[in-house]
Amino acid sequence: MFETRSVIWVGLAIAALVCVASCHPQTPGRSPADREGPEFALAPAEREELVAAVLAELDGKYVFPEVASKNHPVLAKRWADDAMNRTTSSRTIMARMNADLQELFNDKHVRLLPVNAIPEAMLRDAEEATPGELAEMAKIEAREHFGIARTEIREGNIGYLELVHFPYAKLPGTEQAISESMGVIRDTRALIVDLRNNHGGDGDTVTLYMSYLFDKSTLLSESYDRLTGKTTPDRTRTEVRGHKYGEKRPLWVLTSSATFSGGEAFAYASQTLQRGTIVGEKTGGGGHYNKVVKVGRHFLLSVAVGMTKSPITHTNWDGVGVTPDVATSADEALDAAMMLARKTMRDAK
């Protein structure tokens, strides 16, 4: 989500479900069993309700309506066949529907989820949420340090910032947490941003972080939203809380095959605008952004509602991922970036 958008980037299952979908992918207390959902018998009427709701949401919200329209009759036929009619297992039905959705849409932001995959407070868009709901979201995020796993100064006065997700920018505490973390590394000679375990979050927060890394307002992308029909420019802020890091000091961004969605947005903007060097693995390839809606009593649907385009490449990373400038395994990415940073510091003397 960028600047005026109220939907969120969501880290979805990729690489054989390495990443797990949720508004905030590192939501505490979510075990693998939680993410698969409880096993229960789904009555035929409930299954039919689920199918109808999923098809309606895709028709009404998917970013490319012609794709949803083309896929609708195929999905309706598959989900009414004898095999589906004989199935009552909730997990089997969800797995079958997800396999069909991925085959036809080939979009990692389109996925069925169990209703307990996301806390109720986080289902609402930040702009629509009540103060009480925002406060509840903030409590959950505070337990996860607003997605900031580590902030430290490493040998050679090199800053290190590990971000595991991007919380809602408008939550109480988000901007303060970001300002404090950027304050720690404010006087370092170079910066490494670690996104190897980052599966997404709020695009406005991606923009906020990027705002610290550019001296002036910079166009990161343009975003089309089907729900509003509008195309919105995504620009960094001219002013931030605390002090900007600026664009003169070198930046390295660490990625893995699990880096997804909002994490990829950060890496792609850093690369295309030549602000930073990407080190690690090609990312997951989720270039759309999504909204999560309830479908039936027991399930949620993540549906891609928008897309972005870089002002440099006039495209994005959907389906292809962000290709690193320096390719290495995820496990070796930090060491590789540190070696590059030390060399850059030596050469600068």
PDB file of N, CA and C in Angstrom, residues 102-178:
ATOM      1  N   GLN A 102      -4.077 -20.961  -7.580  1.00  0.00           N
ATOM      2  CA  GLN A 102      -2.708 -20.709  -8.014  1.00  0.00           C
ATOM      3  C   GLN A 102      -2.493 -21.109  -9.468  1.00  0.00           C
ATOM      4  N   GLU A 103      -3.086 -22.218  -9.863  1.00  0.00           N
ATOM      5  CA  GLU A 103      -2.928 -22.673 -11.249  1.00  0.00           C
ATOM      6  C   GLU A 103      -3.506 -21.656 -12.232  1.00  0.00           C
ATOM      7  N   LEU A 104      -4.675 -21.128 -11.935  1.00  0.00           N
ATOM      8  CA  LEU A 104      -5.362 -20.267 -12.886  1.00  0.00           C
ATOM      9  C   LEU A 104      -4.934 -18.803 -12.795  1.00  0.00           C
ATOM     10  N   PHE A 105      -4.710 -18.304 -11.577  1.00  0.00           N
ATOM     11  CA  PHE A 105      -4.340 -16.896 -11.425  1.00  0.00           C
ATOM     12  C   PHE A 105      -2.827 -16.690 -11.460  1.00  0.00           C
ATOM     13  N   ASN A 106      -2.078 -17.694 -11.034  1.00  0.00           N
ATOM     14  CA  ASN A 106      -0.627 -17.568 -10.958  1.00  0.00           C
ATOM     15  C   ASN A 106      -0.235 -16.281 -10.238  1.00  0.00           C
ATOM     16  N   ASP A 107      -0.901 -16.032  -9.124  1.00  0.00           N
ATOM     17  CA  ASP A 107      -0.719 -14.805  -8.354  1.00  0.00           C
ATOM     18  C   ASP A 107      -0.613 -15.191  -6.887  1.00  0.00           C
ATOM     19  N   LYS A 108       0.553 -14.955  -6.295  1.00  0.00           N
ATOM     20  CA  LYS A 108       0.778 -15.395  -4.924  1.00  0.00           C
ATOM     21  C   LYS A 108       0.032 -14.563  -3.897  1.00  0.00           C
ATOM     22  N   HIS A 109      -0.620 -13.511  -4.349  1.00  0.00           N
ATOM     23  CA  HIS A 109      -1.463 -12.735  -3.440  1.00  0.00           C
ATOM     24  C   HIS A 109      -2.924 -13.187  -3.477  1.00  0.00           C
ATOM     25  N   VAL A 110      -3.210 -14.272  -4.167  1.00  0.00           N
ATOM     26  CA  VAL A 110      -4.564 -14.834  -4.199  1.00  0.00           C
ATOM     27  C   VAL A 110      -4.526 -16.166  -3.471  1.00  0.00           C
ATOM     28  N   ARG A 111      -5.183 -16.212  -2.309  1.00  0.00           N
ATOM     29  CA  ARG A 111      -5.097 -17.429  -1.516  1.00  0.00           C
ATOM     30  C   ARG A 111      -6.207 -17.477  -0.470  1.00  0.00           C
ATOM     31  N   LEU A 112      -6.730 -18.678  -0.253  1.00  0.00           N
ATOM     32  CA  LEU A 112      -7.717 -18.922   0.789  1.00  0.00           C
ATOM     33  C   LEU A 112      -6.982 -19.243   2.086  1.00  0.00           C
ATOM     34  N   LEU A 113      -7.485 -18.712   3.197  1.00  0.00           N
ATOM     35  CA  LEU A 113      -6.855 -18.865   4.505  1.00  0.00           C
ATOM     36  C   LEU A 113      -7.892 -19.272   5.536  1.00  0.00           C
ATOM     37  N   PRO A 114      -7.474 -19.959   6.604  1.00  0.00           N
ATOM     38  CA  PRO A 114      -8.413 -20.208   7.702  1.00  0.00           C
ATOM     39  C   PRO A 114      -8.727 -18.906   8.417  1.00  0.00           C
ATOM     40  N   VAL A 115      -9.890 -18.817   8.998  1.00  0.00           N
ATOM     41  CA  VAL A 115     -10.332 -17.563   9.591  1.00  0.00           C
ATOM     42  C   VAL A 115      -9.448 -17.138  10.754  1.00  0.00           C
ATOM     43  N   ASN A 116      -8.749 -18.087  11.387  1.00  0.00           N
ATOM     44  CA  ASN A 116      -7.892 -17.729  12.524  1.00  0.00           C
ATOM     45  C   ASN A 116      -6.482 -17.340  12.103  1.00  0.00           C
ATOM     46  N   ALA A 117      -6.222 -17.213  10.797  1.00  0.00           N
ATOM     47  CA  ALA A 117      -4.875 -16.868  10.339  1.00  0.00           C
ATOM     48  C   ALA A 117      -4.500 -15.443  10.685  1.00  0.00           C
ATOM     49  N   ILE A 118      -5.505 -14.595  10.874  1.00  0.00           N
ATOM     50  CA  ILE A 118      -5.262 -13.179  11.137  1.00  0.00           C
ATOM     51  C   ILE A 118      -6.138 -12.731  12.301  1.00  0.00           C
ATOM     52  N   PRO A 119      -5.569 -12.048  13.283  1.00  0.00           N
ATOM     53  CA  PRO A 119      -6.388 -11.533  14.376  1.00  0.00           C
ATOM     54  C   PRO A 119      -7.511 -10.638  13.853  1.00  0.00           C
ATOM     55  N   GLU A 120      -8.661 -10.740  14.472  1.00  0.00           N
ATOM     56  CA  GLU A 120      -9.842  -9.995  14.011  1.00  0.00           C
ATOM     57  C   GLU A 120      -9.560  -8.505  13.878  1.00  0.00           C
ATOM     58  N   ALA A 121      -8.793  -7.957  14.814  1.00  0.00           N
ATOM     59  CA  ALA A 121      -8.520  -6.517  14.793  1.00  0.00           C
ATOM     60  C   ALA A 121      -7.749  -6.089  13.558  1.00  0.00           C
ATOM     61  N   MET A 122      -7.009  -7.030  12.962  1.00  0.00           N
ATOM     62  CA  MET A 122      -6.172  -6.682  11.819  1.00  0.00           C
ATOM     63  C   MET A 122      -6.860  -6.895  10.477  1.00  0.00           C
ATOM     64  N   LEU A 123      -8.107  -7.326  10.505  1.00  0.00           N
ATOM     65  CA  LEU A 123      -8.819  -7.543   9.252  1.00  0.00           C
ATOM     66  C   LEU A 123      -9.302  -6.248   8.625  1.00  0.00           C
ATOM     67  N   ARG A 124      -9.507  -5.244   9.425  1.00  0.00           N
ATOM     68  CA  ARG A 124     -10.018  -3.978   8.911  1.00  0.00           C
ATOM     69  C   ARG A 124      -8.883  -3.124   8.386  1.00  0.00           C
ATOM     70  N   ASP A 125      -9.157  -2.339   7.363  1.00  0.00           N
ATOM     71  CA  ASP A 125      -8.181  -1.389   6.868  1.00  0.00           C
ATOM     72  C   ASP A 125      -7.927  -0.327   7.930  1.00  0.00           C
ATOM     73  N   ALA A 126      -6.692   0.145   7.984  1.00  0.00           N
ATOM     74  CA  ALA A 126      -6.325   1.109   9.018  1.00  0.00           C
ATOM     75  C   ALA A 126      -7.184   2.363   8.958  1.00  0.00           C
ATOM     76  N   GLU A 127      -7.556   2.789   7.752  1.00  0.00           N
ATOM     77  CA  GLU A 127      -8.334   4.020   7.630  1.00  0.00           C
ATOM     78  C   GLU A 127      -9.779   3.826   8.083  1.00  0.00           C
ATOM     79  N   GLU A 128     -10.233   2.585   8.147  1.00  0.00           N
ATOM     80  CA  GLU A 128     -11.600   2.307   8.562  1.00  0.00           C
ATOM     81  C   GLU A 128     -11.683   1.869  10.024  1.00  0.00           C
ATOM     82  N   ALA A 129     -10.565   1.503  10.605  1.00  0.00           N
ATOM     83  CA  ALA A 129     -10.575   0.946  11.953  1.00  0.00           C
ATOM     84  C   ALA A 129     -10.911   2.007  12.992  1.00  0.00           C
ATOM     85  N   THR A 130     -11.534   1.573  14.067  1.00  0.00           N
ATOM     86  CA  THR A 130     -11.842   2.461  15.178  1.00  0.00           C
ATOM     87  C   THR A 130     -10.583   2.693  15.996  1.00  0.00           C
ATOM     88  N   PRO A 131     -10.563   3.733  16.821  1.00  0.00           N
ATOM     89  CA  PRO A 131      -9.403   3.948  17.692  1.00  0.00           C
ATOM     90  C   PRO A 131      -9.101   2.726  18.557  1.00  0.00           C
ATOM     91  N   GLY A 132     -10.149   2.048  19.022  1.00  0.00           N
ATOM     92  CA  GLY A 132      -9.932   0.852  19.830  1.00  0.00           C
ATOM     93  C   GLY A 132      -9.273  -0.261  19.047  1.00  0.00           C
ATOM     94  N   GLU A 133      -9.695  -0.439  17.791  1.00  0.00           N
ATOM     95  CA  GLU A 133      -9.088  -1.474  16.945  1.00  0.00           C
ATOM     96  C   GLU A 133      -7.636  -1.137  16.627  1.00  0.00           C
ATOM     97  N   LEU A 134      -7.363   0.135  16.362  1.00  0.00           N
ATOM     98  CA  LEU A 134      -5.983   0.543  16.106  1.00  0.00           C
ATOM     99  C   LEU A 134      -5.108   0.305  17.334  1.00  0.00           C
ATOM    100  N   ALA A 135      -5.663   0.587  18.506  1.00  0.00           N
ATOM    101  CA  ALA A 135      -4.914   0.359  19.748  1.00  0.00           C
ATOM    102  C   ALA A 135      -4.617  -1.124  19.942  1.00  0.00           C
ATOM    103  N   GLU A 136      -5.598  -1.976  19.589  1.00  0.00           N
ATOM    104  CA  GLU A 136      -5.392  -3.413  19.705  1.00  0.00           C
ATOM    105  C   GLU A 136      -4.315  -3.883  18.730  1.00  0.00           C
ATOM    106  N   MET A 137      -4.346  -3.381  17.501  1.00  0.00           N
ATOM    107  CA  MET A 137      -3.303  -3.713  16.529  1.00  0.00           C
ATOM    108  C   MET A 137      -1.931  -3.272  17.044  1.00  0.00           C
ATOM    109  N   ALA A 138      -1.895  -2.070  17.628  1.00  0.00           N
ATOM    110  CA  ALA A 138      -0.628  -1.539  18.126  1.00  0.00           C
ATOM    111  C   ALA A 138      -0.059  -2.411  19.235  1.00  0.00           C
ATOM    112  N   LYS A 139      -0.928  -2.959  20.086  1.00  0.00           N
ATOM    113  CA  LYS A 139      -0.455  -3.853  21.146  1.00  0.00           C
ATOM    114  C   LYS A 139       0.193  -5.099  20.557  1.00  0.00           C
ATOM    115  N   ILE A 140      -0.436  -5.654  19.529  1.00  0.00           N
ATOM    116  CA  ILE A 140       0.123  -6.837  18.879  1.00  0.00           C
ATOM    117  C   ILE A 140       1.466  -6.501  18.241  1.00  0.00           C
ATOM    118  N   GLU A 141       1.526  -5.364  17.556  1.00  0.00           N
ATOM    119  CA  GLU A 141       2.773  -4.965  16.907  1.00  0.00           C
ATOM    120  C   GLU A 141       3.871  -4.655  17.922  1.00  0.00           C
ATOM    121  N   ALA A 142       3.498  -4.057  19.039  1.00  0.00           N
ATOM    122  CA  ALA A 142       4.495  -3.720  20.055  1.00  0.00           C
ATOM    123  C   ALA A 142       5.199  -4.969  20.568  1.00  0.00           C
ATOM    124  N   ARG A 143       4.447  -6.073  20.679  1.00  0.00           N
ATOM    125  CA  ARG A 143       5.066  -7.325  21.130  1.00  0.00           C
ATOM    126  C   ARG A 143       6.093  -7.822  20.122  1.00  0.00           C
ATOM    127  N   GLU A 144       5.940  -7.416  18.870  1.00  0.00           N
ATOM    128  CA  GLU A 144       6.879  -7.796  17.814  1.00  0.00           C
ATOM    129  C   GLU A 144       7.812  -6.652  17.437  1.00  0.00           C
ATOM    130  N   HIS A 145       7.878  -5.642  18.308  1.00  0.00           N
ATOM    131  CA  HIS A 145       8.761  -4.484  18.099  1.00  0.00           C
ATOM    132  C   HIS A 145       8.506  -3.819  16.753  1.00  0.00           C
ATOM    133  N   PHE A 146       7.241  -3.808  16.333  1.00  0.00           N
ATOM    134  CA  PHE A 146       6.828  -3.160  15.084  1.00  0.00           C
ATOM    135  C   PHE A 146       7.646  -3.665  13.890  1.00  0.00           C
ATOM    136  N   GLY A 147       7.928  -4.958  13.920  1.00  0.00           N
ATOM    137  CA  GLY A 147       8.616  -5.586  12.797  1.00  0.00           C
ATOM    138  C   GLY A 147      10.116  -5.398  12.777  1.00  0.00           C
ATOM    139  N   ILE A 148      10.661  -4.710  13.767  1.00  0.00           N
ATOM    140  CA  ILE A 148      12.104  -4.460  13.816  1.00  0.00           C
ATOM    141  C   ILE A 148      12.751  -5.533  14.682  1.00  0.00           C
ATOM    142  N   ALA A 149      13.418  -6.483  14.033  1.00  0.00           N
ATOM    143  CA  ALA A 149      14.005  -7.602  14.763  1.00  0.00           C
ATOM    144  C   ALA A 149      15.321  -7.226  15.430  1.00  0.00           C
ATOM    145  N   ARG A 150      16.131  -6.446  14.734  1.00  0.00           N
ATOM    146  CA  ARG A 150      17.428  -6.044  15.296  1.00  0.00           C
ATOM    147  C   ARG A 150      17.856  -4.709  14.710  1.00  0.00           C
ATOM    148  N   THR A 151      18.433  -3.874  15.564  1.00  0.00           N
ATOM    149  CA  THR A 151      19.085  -2.638  15.131  1.00  0.00           C
ATOM    150  C   THR A 151      20.401  -2.552  15.881  1.00  0.00           C
ATOM    151  N   GLU A 152      21.498  -2.500  15.148  1.00  0.00           N
ATOM    152  CA  GLU A 152      22.792  -2.494  15.842  1.00  0.00           C
ATOM    153  C   GLU A 152      23.857  -1.834  14.973  1.00  0.00           C
ATOM    154  N   ILE A 153      24.959  -1.531  15.608  1.00  0.00           N
ATOM    155  CA  ILE A 153      26.121  -0.994  14.914  1.00  0.00           C
ATOM    156  C   ILE A 153      27.186  -2.078  14.933  1.00  0.00           C
ATOM    157  N   ARG A 154      27.581  -2.520  13.756  1.00  0.00           N
ATOM    158  CA  ARG A 154      28.543  -3.605  13.640  1.00  0.00           C
ATOM    159  C   ARG A 154      29.949  -3.066  13.431  1.00  0.00           C
ATOM    160  N   GLU A 155      30.907  -3.969  13.448  1.00  0.00           N
ATOM    161  CA  GLU A 155      32.318  -3.607  13.301  1.00  0.00           C
ATOM    162  C   GLU A 155      32.526  -2.701  12.088  1.00  0.00           C
ATOM    163  N   GLY A 156      33.331  -1.667  12.275  1.00  0.00           N
ATOM    164  CA  GLY A 156      33.602  -0.733  11.191  1.00  0.00           C
ATOM    165  C   GLY A 156      32.581   0.386  11.109  1.00  0.00           C
ATOM    166  N   ASN A 157      31.749   0.514  12.144  1.00  0.00           N
ATOM    167  CA  ASN A 157      30.709   1.539  12.191  1.00  0.00           C
ATOM    168  C   ASN A 157      29.730   1.372  11.027  1.00  0.00           C
ATOM    169  N   ILE A 158      29.307   0.114  10.846  1.00  0.00           N
ATOM    170  CA  ILE A 158      28.342  -0.216   9.802  1.00  0.00           C
ATOM    171  C   ILE A 158      27.003  -0.508  10.466  1.00  0.00           C
ATOM    172  N   GLY A 159      25.972   0.223  10.087  1.00  0.00           N
ATOM    173  CA  GLY A 159      24.656   0.018  10.665  1.00  0.00           C
ATOM    174  C   GLY A 159      23.998  -1.244  10.132  1.00  0.00           C
ATOM    175  N   TYR A 160      23.197  -1.884  10.985  1.00  0.00           N
ATOM    176  CA  TYR A 160      22.500  -3.107  10.593  1.00  0.00           C
ATOM    177  C   TYR A 160      21.063  -3.031  11.101  1.00  0.00           C
ATOM    178  N   LEU A 161      20.116  -3.189  10.192  1.00  0.00           N
ATOM    179  CA  LEU A 161      18.699  -3.096  10.522  1.00  0.00           C
ATOM    180  C   LEU A 161      17.983  -4.299   9.927  1.00  0.00           C
ATOM    181  N   GLU A 162      17.426  -5.166  10.783  1.00  0.00           N
ATOM    182  CA  GLU A 162      16.690  -6.333  10.313  1.00  0.00           C
ATOM    183  C   GLU A 162      15.194  -6.085  10.469  1.00  0.00           C
ATOM    184  N   LEU A 163      14.478  -6.124   9.366  1.00  0.00           N
ATOM    185  CA  LEU A 163      13.035  -5.875   9.349  1.00  0.00           C
ATOM    186  C   LEU A 163      12.315  -7.141   8.900  1.00  0.00           C
ATOM    187  N   VAL A 164      11.415  -7.651   9.744  1.00  0.00           N
ATOM    188  CA  VAL A 164      10.715  -8.892   9.405  1.00  0.00           C
ATOM    189  C   VAL A 164       9.316  -8.650   8.857  1.00  0.00           C
ATOM    190  N   HIS A 165       8.777  -7.454   9.046  1.00  0.00           N
ATOM    191  CA  HIS A 165       7.548  -7.059   8.366  1.00  0.00           C
ATOM    192  C   HIS A 165       7.341  -5.562   8.544  1.00  0.00           C
ATOM    193  N   PHE A 166       6.388  -5.024   7.782  1.00  0.00           N
ATOM    194  CA  PHE A 166       6.095  -3.602   7.820  1.00  0.00           C
ATOM    195  C   PHE A 166       4.696  -3.398   8.397  1.00  0.00           C
ATOM    196  N   PRO A 167       4.587  -2.905   9.626  1.00  0.00           N
ATOM    197  CA  PRO A 167       3.269  -2.701  10.250  1.00  0.00           C
ATOM    198  C   PRO A 167       2.551  -1.518   9.620  1.00  0.00           C
ATOM    199  N   TYR A 168       1.263  -1.398   9.947  1.00  0.00           N
ATOM    200  CA  TYR A 168       0.510  -0.239   9.476  1.00  0.00           C
ATOM    201  C   TYR A 168       1.242   1.039   9.863  1.00  0.00           C
ATOM    202  N   ALA A 169       1.417   1.927   8.899  1.00  0.00           N
ATOM    203  CA  ALA A 169       2.084   3.199   9.173  1.00  0.00           C
ATOM    204  C   ALA A 169       1.295   4.052  10.153  1.00  0.00           C
ATOM    205  N   LYS A 170      -0.051   3.910  10.139  1.00  0.00           N
ATOM    206  CA  LYS A 170      -0.900   4.774  10.951  1.00  0.00           C
ATOM    207  C   LYS A 170      -1.152   4.244  12.354  1.00  0.00           C
ATOM    208  N   LEU A 171      -0.546   3.126  12.704  1.00  0.00           N
ATOM    209  CA  LEU A 171      -0.719   2.623  14.062  1.00  0.00           C
ATOM    210  C   LEU A 171       0.011   3.508  15.058  1.00  0.00           C
ATOM    211  N   PRO A 172      -0.569   3.722  16.238  1.00  0.00           N
ATOM    212  CA  PRO A 172       0.169   4.424  17.286  1.00  0.00           C
ATOM    213  C   PRO A 172       1.453   3.669  17.605  1.00  0.00           C
ATOM    214  N   GLY A 173       2.572   4.341  17.480  1.00  0.00           N
ATOM    215  CA  GLY A 173       3.843   3.714  17.819  1.00  0.00           C
ATOM    216  C   GLY A 173       4.693   3.331  16.625  1.00  0.00           C
ATOM    217  N   THR A 174       4.104   3.203  15.432  1.00  0.00           N
ATOM    218  CA  THR A 174       4.902   2.781  14.268  1.00  0.00           C
ATOM    219  C   THR A 174       5.981   3.796  13.928  1.00  0.00           C
ATOM    220  N   GLU A 175       5.609   5.055  13.764  1.00  0.00           N
ATOM    221  CA  GLU A 175       6.601   6.062  13.378  1.00  0.00           C
ATOM    222  C   GLU A 175       7.653   6.253  14.463  1.00  0.00           C
ATOM    223  N   GLN A 176       7.240   6.161  15.713  1.00  0.00           N
ATOM    224  CA  GLN A 176       8.205   6.318  16.794  1.00  0.00           C
ATOM    225  C   GLN A 176       9.221   5.186  16.774  1.00  0.00           C
ATOM    226  N   ALA A 177       8.737   3.949  16.569  1.00  0.00           N
ATOM    227  CA  ALA A 177       9.647   2.798  16.534  1.00  0.00           C
ATOM    228  C   ALA A 177      10.642   2.928  15.387  1.00  0.00           C
ATOM    229  N   ILE A 178      10.156   3.371  14.222  1.00  0.00           N
ATOM    230  CA  ILE A 178      11.047   3.533  13.077  1.00  0.00           C
ATOM    231  C   ILE A 178      12.060   4.641  13.342  1.00  0.00           C
TER     232      ILE A 178
END
